[in-house]
Amino acid sequence: MKRILLCLLAAAVLFVSVGCSGQTAQKDGQVAFYYKRAHLDYNSAEGVITYEFREPQEHWGDLTNVLNAYLDGPKASELTNVFPEDCDVLMFSVLEDVANVHLSSSFVRLQGVNLTVACVCLTKTVLELTPAKTVRISAEGVTLAGEQYLELDAQSVLLYDDSNARKTP
Amino acid sequence: VVRWYGSNQLRYAVINVVLTLAVLLFLNVYTSQTSQKLFYQSKESSMIEKCLLASSEIGDLDVIAHSTVARKIAQMDSLRMSRLIVTDQFGVAIYDSYSPKITEGSYILLPEVVAALGDNDVFSWHYHDGTMLSRVATPIYSSGALVGCVYMMEYDTAQGAMIQSLQKNILNITVGLEALIIVYSIFFSRIFSERIRRILASIRIIRVGDYTHRVKMGGSDELRALADEVNDLTDKLQISENKRRLFVSDASHELKTPLASIKLLSDSILQNDMDMETVREFVGDIGNEAERLNRMSQKLLSLSHVESQQDGECEIVYMAPTVQKVVRMLSVIAEKNKIRIVTELDNDSPILILEDDLYQIVFNLVENGIKYNTPGGSVTIRLDRDGDNALLQITDNGMGIPENALDMIFERFYRVDKARSRKSGSSGLGLPIVRGMVERNQGSISVQSRVGKGSVFTVAFPVFDTEEETE
């Protein structure tokens, strides 16, 4: 009985620690792929984006292949893929703290907030995969939101409004 | 013994408390949810209205930039929010009232912002522990095109406290009501159980033989009815017990008399020198007394048999053949007593009866008519019909029965003339047996008599109409 209670306690602690952190933990060599939630949750600390763990595959080889696998979309039904179907990573490199992701021109089909969501998902995934602190995203022969590239880091996104300590004046 | 945990008192109290608790909890939750919903609806319409106003004002700006937006918002006094964010169509923050330096230029991917940039008005609401958190976002249109969104967040403790106070009051009322109900349930169940216990105690007293005890119960409810039923039952038990005692006493007395005679006669034979003829006479008397004892014991058995469960199956019979059989059996005694038996059996009807019972009824009544008659008298047996009843009428012109004895003649061991009855060998059980048999065959018996003129015994049985019954 004590053993069962200890197991339940351990499971509860693990669940709470993972569920509340909002951070991914590398799980036995698995990688976290970020996608948009299929249904918006207005009370979740993770906002519109969450992740799923994926087993590394042998054919992935380098990170370009990993990212191409990522662009194919999520496996979990509660997630949705915002990237166009024919969107590929043409070039990927990490220079110092900056990861450069060069995507095919089909990426430009994303407009408005969908473009932002896609860029944030890609950024968070790349930051999980590499030691880079900034991700620079560009697309072949086109501009993104009027820019040659979009540069994002972990601090440039507000996913959850936790400013509720301040009262309405 | 009823233990407290199995008692109705506890059961009713628990059921009462549980049911009322469930109802109160439901009302509590329902009221609480309804009040929250009302606050929600009020907050939703108010915030969406403000947000739409802000979106409209900002959409009308020539240039949507931090400075122009900040100026416009400063002009709108009604927009008193904990946080107000304005983004462009990509979700990039243009203005943030909360932390301008940190947020502006950042990507705002709050769910409400994403939904608003998808061309929706969104309102979300979260209430917890006295604080109400409301979020709203609406798209900004400029020249018909979606160019951004306004996001507002309000952290409201005033209305939250109001909800909390309301819920607390409802909870207090619920707890108070439940406490009252618990007290009432205990009080009511104690009274109810006490009354049941009183009936139970009375039944126990009656069970050990105190038939004079009566349940005292007030009110006009089911328990009062139950107490009345117990009292009625006790009355019947008392009557039955009195009858039983009287019967035992009478039976003992009646059996004692022939036994005493036998003892006396046998002592006389043993203690006195007698000639053989006298001895024979005494032994003959002993035999007669023994025969009387035998008849009496047989009749007692017969009476007991009548009062017990009916055995055998009823048959549809006509009474005439049985009457004729009885007449044949008793003709010798009748001739010996110089009594004429007359039969009028033409108007016979079928009845449903145990044939042995019918024989015994006719036999006893005709035998009585012969026994209590005078030489030269007659006994008339007539079969008749009165509506749905078949009648058996036995008339004698003998000594008759005094009017004050008519009610008693069906009682056990009752004899109108004890000396004559003993002489005639009557046990005082014949008529009780007749009445028992008549009643167990759904019949009735009545008697009319005048002293010195004779008696008429009328037995009525329902006619068994074969055609009607077949239909």
GROMACS .gro file of C-alpha atoms in nm, chain B residues 152-340:
model
  189
  321MET     CA    1  -0.784   4.441  -2.293
  322MET     CA    2  -0.743   4.270  -1.959
  323GLU     CA    3  -0.924   4.364  -1.642
  324TYR     CA    4  -0.822   4.231  -1.302
  325ASP     CA    5  -1.125   4.305  -1.089
  326THR     CA    6  -1.132   4.233  -0.719
  327ALA     CA    7  -1.434   4.455  -0.641
  328GLN     CA    8  -1.684   4.250  -0.838
  329GLY     CA    9  -1.491   3.937  -0.747
  330ALA     CA   10  -1.540   4.023  -0.381
  331MET     CA   11  -1.908   4.079  -0.450
  332ILE     CA   12  -1.939   3.732  -0.602
  333GLN     CA   13  -1.742   3.587  -0.315
  334SER     CA   14  -1.962   3.761  -0.061
  335LEU     CA   15  -2.276   3.643  -0.238
  336GLN     CA   16  -2.150   3.286  -0.249
  337LYS     CA   17  -2.046   3.305   0.116
  338ASN     CA   18  -2.390   3.430   0.216
  339ILE     CA   19  -2.560   3.155   0.020
  340LEU     CA   20  -2.328   2.902   0.182
  341ASN     CA   21  -2.405   3.040   0.528
  342ILE     CA   22  -2.778   3.021   0.461
  343THR     CA   23  -2.734   2.665   0.332
  344VAL     CA   24  -2.537   2.560   0.638
  345GLY     CA   25  -2.793   2.726   0.867
  346LEU     CA   26  -3.084   2.562   0.689
  347GLU     CA   27  -2.913   2.223   0.695
  348ALA     CA   28  -2.843   2.259   1.066
  349LEU     CA   29  -3.212   2.338   1.122
  350ILE     CA   30  -3.311   2.040   0.911
  351ILE     CA   31  -3.077   1.812   1.108
  352VAL     CA   32  -3.228   1.930   1.436
  353TYR     CA   33  -3.579   1.893   1.297
  354SER     CA   34  -3.500   1.545   1.155
  355ILE     CA   35  -3.364   1.425   1.488
  356PHE     CA   36  -3.662   1.572   1.674
  357PHE     CA   37  -3.921   1.436   1.432
  358SER     CA   38  -3.763   1.092   1.403
  359ARG     CA   39  -3.740   1.066   1.782
  360ILE     CA   40  -4.110   1.142   1.818
  361PHE     CA   41  -4.199   0.903   1.538
  362SER     CA   42  -3.980   0.625   1.677
  363GLU     CA   43  -4.110   0.685   2.028
  364ARG     CA   44  -4.466   0.623   1.911
  365ILE     CA   45  -4.362   0.308   1.727
  366ARG     CA   46  -4.175   0.192   2.035
  367ARG     CA   47  -4.488   0.248   2.244
  368ILE     CA   48  -4.690   0.020   2.013
  369LEU     CA   49  -4.409  -0.236   2.019
  370ALA     CA   50  -4.396  -0.233   2.399
  371SER     CA   51  -4.773  -0.281   2.415
  372ILE     CA   52  -4.757  -0.576   2.173
  373ARG     CA   53  -4.492  -0.736   2.396
  374ILE     CA   54  -4.713  -0.691   2.703
  375ILE     CA   55  -5.010  -0.843   2.518
  376ARG     CA   56  -4.795  -1.127   2.389
  377VAL     CA   57  -4.718  -1.246   2.741
  378GLY     CA   58  -5.091  -1.269   2.812
  379ASP     CA   59  -5.206  -0.938   2.952
  380TYR     CA   60  -5.514  -0.894   2.734
  381THR     CA   61  -5.642  -0.607   2.945
  382HIS     CA   62  -5.359  -0.382   2.822
  383ARG     CA   63  -5.445  -0.120   2.562
  384VAL     CA   64  -5.220   0.098   2.347
  385LYS     CA   65  -5.270   0.466   2.426
  386MET     CA   66  -5.195   0.672   2.117
  387GLY     CA   67  -5.297   1.026   2.032
  388GLY     CA   68  -5.329   1.188   1.691
  389SER     CA   69  -5.521   1.077   1.385
  390ASP     CA   70  -5.244   0.935   1.167
  391GLU     CA   71  -5.145   0.586   1.054
  392LEU     CA   72  -4.984   0.506   1.388
  393ARG     CA   73  -5.309   0.587   1.564
  394ALA     CA   74  -5.487   0.354   1.320
  395LEU     CA   75  -5.226   0.087   1.390
  396ALA     CA   76  -5.273   0.129   1.764
  397ASP     CA   77  -5.651   0.099   1.720
  398GLU     CA   78  -5.603  -0.220   1.519
  399VAL     CA   79  -5.378  -0.363   1.792
  400ASN     CA   80  -5.643  -0.275   2.051
  401ASP     CA   81  -5.918  -0.440   1.842
  402LEU     CA   82  -5.702  -0.747   1.802
  403THR     CA   83  -5.645  -0.754   2.176
  404ASP     CA   84  -6.022  -0.733   2.233
  405LYS     CA   85  -6.071  -1.034   2.010
  406LEU     CA   86  -5.789  -1.220   2.182
  407GLN     CA   87  -5.948  -1.144   2.517
  408ILE     CA   88  -6.286  -1.274   2.404
  409SER     CA   89  -6.123  -1.581   2.253
  410GLU     CA   90  -5.924  -1.644   2.569
  411ASN     CA   91  -6.237  -1.610   2.783
  412LYS     CA   92  -6.418  -1.858   2.559
  413ARG     CA   93  -6.125  -2.096   2.577
  414ARG     CA   94  -6.121  -2.082   2.956
  415LEU     CA   95  -6.496  -2.130   2.974
  416PHE     CA   96  -6.472  -2.422   2.735
  417VAL     CA   97  -6.196  -2.590   2.935
  418SER     CA   98  -6.391  -2.532   3.253
  419ASP     CA   99  -6.715  -2.666   3.102
  420ALA     CA  100  -6.545  -2.959   2.935
  421SER     CA  101  -6.370  -3.050   3.261
  422HIS     CA  102  -6.699  -3.030   3.448
  423GLU     CA  103  -6.887  -3.234   3.190
  424LEU     CA  104  -6.619  -3.502   3.181
  425LYS     CA  105  -6.590  -3.505   3.559
  426THR     CA  106  -6.956  -3.598   3.615
  427PRO     CA  107  -6.958  -3.936   3.434
  428LEU     CA  108  -6.612  -4.012   3.571
  429ALA     CA  109  -6.737  -3.946   3.923
  430SER     CA  110  -7.036  -4.175   3.859
  431ILE     CA  111  -6.808  -4.450   3.730
  432LYS     CA  112  -6.583  -4.410   4.037
  433LEU     CA  113  -6.882  -4.418   4.272
  434LEU     CA  114  -7.035  -4.725   4.109
  435SER     CA  115  -6.708  -4.915   4.099
  436ASP     CA  116  -6.638  -4.827   4.466
  437SER     CA  117  -6.983  -4.948   4.555
  438ILE     CA  118  -6.920  -5.280   4.381
  439LEU     CA  119  -6.586  -5.321   4.556
  440GLN     CA  120  -6.689  -5.213   4.903
  441ASN     CA  121  -7.033  -5.371   4.938
  442ASP     CA  122  -7.150  -5.728   4.925
  443MET     CA  123  -7.398  -5.734   4.644
  444ASP     CA  124  -7.590  -5.995   4.465
  445MET     CA  125  -7.499  -6.060   4.105
  446GLU     CA  126  -7.807  -5.886   3.969
  447THR     CA  127  -7.717  -5.562   4.149
  448VAL     CA  128  -7.359  -5.591   4.031
  449ARG     CA  129  -7.485  -5.638   3.677
  450GLU     CA  130  -7.703  -5.331   3.713
  451PHE     CA  131  -7.407  -5.125   3.843
  452VAL     CA  132  -7.178  -5.249   3.570
  453GLY     CA  133  -7.447  -5.162   3.317
  454ASP     CA  134  -7.458  -4.810   3.462
  455ILE     CA  135  -7.079  -4.790   3.441
  456GLY     CA  136  -7.107  -4.894   3.076
  457ASN     CA  137  -7.368  -4.623   3.014
  458GLU     CA  138  -7.148  -4.357   3.172
  459ALA     CA  139  -6.851  -4.480   2.970
  460GLU     CA  140  -7.065  -4.466   2.659
  461ARG     CA  141  -7.162  -4.106   2.749
  462LEU     CA  142  -6.796  -4.018   2.793
  463ASN     CA  143  -6.722  -4.173   2.457
  464ARG     CA  144  -6.999  -3.974   2.286
  465MET     CA  145  -6.885  -3.657   2.449
  466SER     CA  146  -6.522  -3.702   2.350
  467GLN     CA  147  -6.632  -3.780   1.993
  468LYS     CA  148  -6.840  -3.465   1.983
  469LEU     CA  149  -6.557  -3.260   2.127
  470LEU     CA  150  -6.332  -3.397   1.856
  471SER     CA  151  -6.599  -3.319   1.599
  472LEU     CA  152  -6.634  -2.962   1.732
  473SER     CA  153  -6.259  -2.915   1.726
  474HIS     CA  154  -6.256  -3.048   1.372
  475VAL     CA  155  -6.527  -2.801   1.268
  476GLU     CA  156  -6.334  -2.508   1.410
  477SER     CA  157  -6.011  -2.607   1.241
  478GLN     CA  158  -5.934  -2.576   0.870
  479GLN     CA  159  -6.195  -2.715   0.638
  480ASP     CA  160  -6.075  -3.037   0.479
  481GLY     CA  161  -6.219  -3.219   0.184
  482GLU     CA  162  -6.375  -3.071  -0.126
  483CYS     CA  163  -6.721  -2.925  -0.149
  484GLU     CA  164  -6.965  -3.095  -0.381
  485ILE     CA  165  -7.281  -2.985  -0.554
  486VAL     CA  166  -7.549  -3.184  -0.383
  487TYR     CA  167  -7.923  -3.194  -0.341
  488MET     CA  168  -8.029  -3.210   0.021
  489ALA     CA  169  -8.319  -3.458  -0.019
  490PRO     CA  170  -8.111  -3.782  -0.044
  491THR     CA  171  -7.916  -3.687   0.268
  492VAL     CA  172  -8.234  -3.603   0.456
  493GLN     CA  173  -8.380  -3.942   0.357
  494LYS     CA  174  -8.064  -4.116   0.477
  495VAL     CA  175  -8.088  -3.940   0.815
  496VAL     CA  176  -8.458  -4.025   0.844
  497ARG     CA  177  -8.378  -4.390   0.787
  498MET     CA  178  -8.103  -4.378   1.053
  499LEU     CA  179  -8.323  -4.210   1.314
  500SER     CA  180  -8.652  -4.384   1.239
  501VAL     CA  181  -8.584  -4.651   1.505
  502ILE     CA  182  -8.528  -4.393   1.780
  503ALA     CA  183  -8.827  -4.195   1.656
  504GLU     CA  184  -9.050  -4.503   1.672
  505LYS     CA  185  -8.913  -4.585   2.016
  506ASN     CA  186  -9.007  -4.234   2.136
  507LYS     CA  187  -9.336  -4.246   1.946
  508ILE     CA  188  -9.237  -3.955   1.728
  509ARG     CA  189  -9.355  -3.922   1.372
   0.00000   0.00000   0.00000
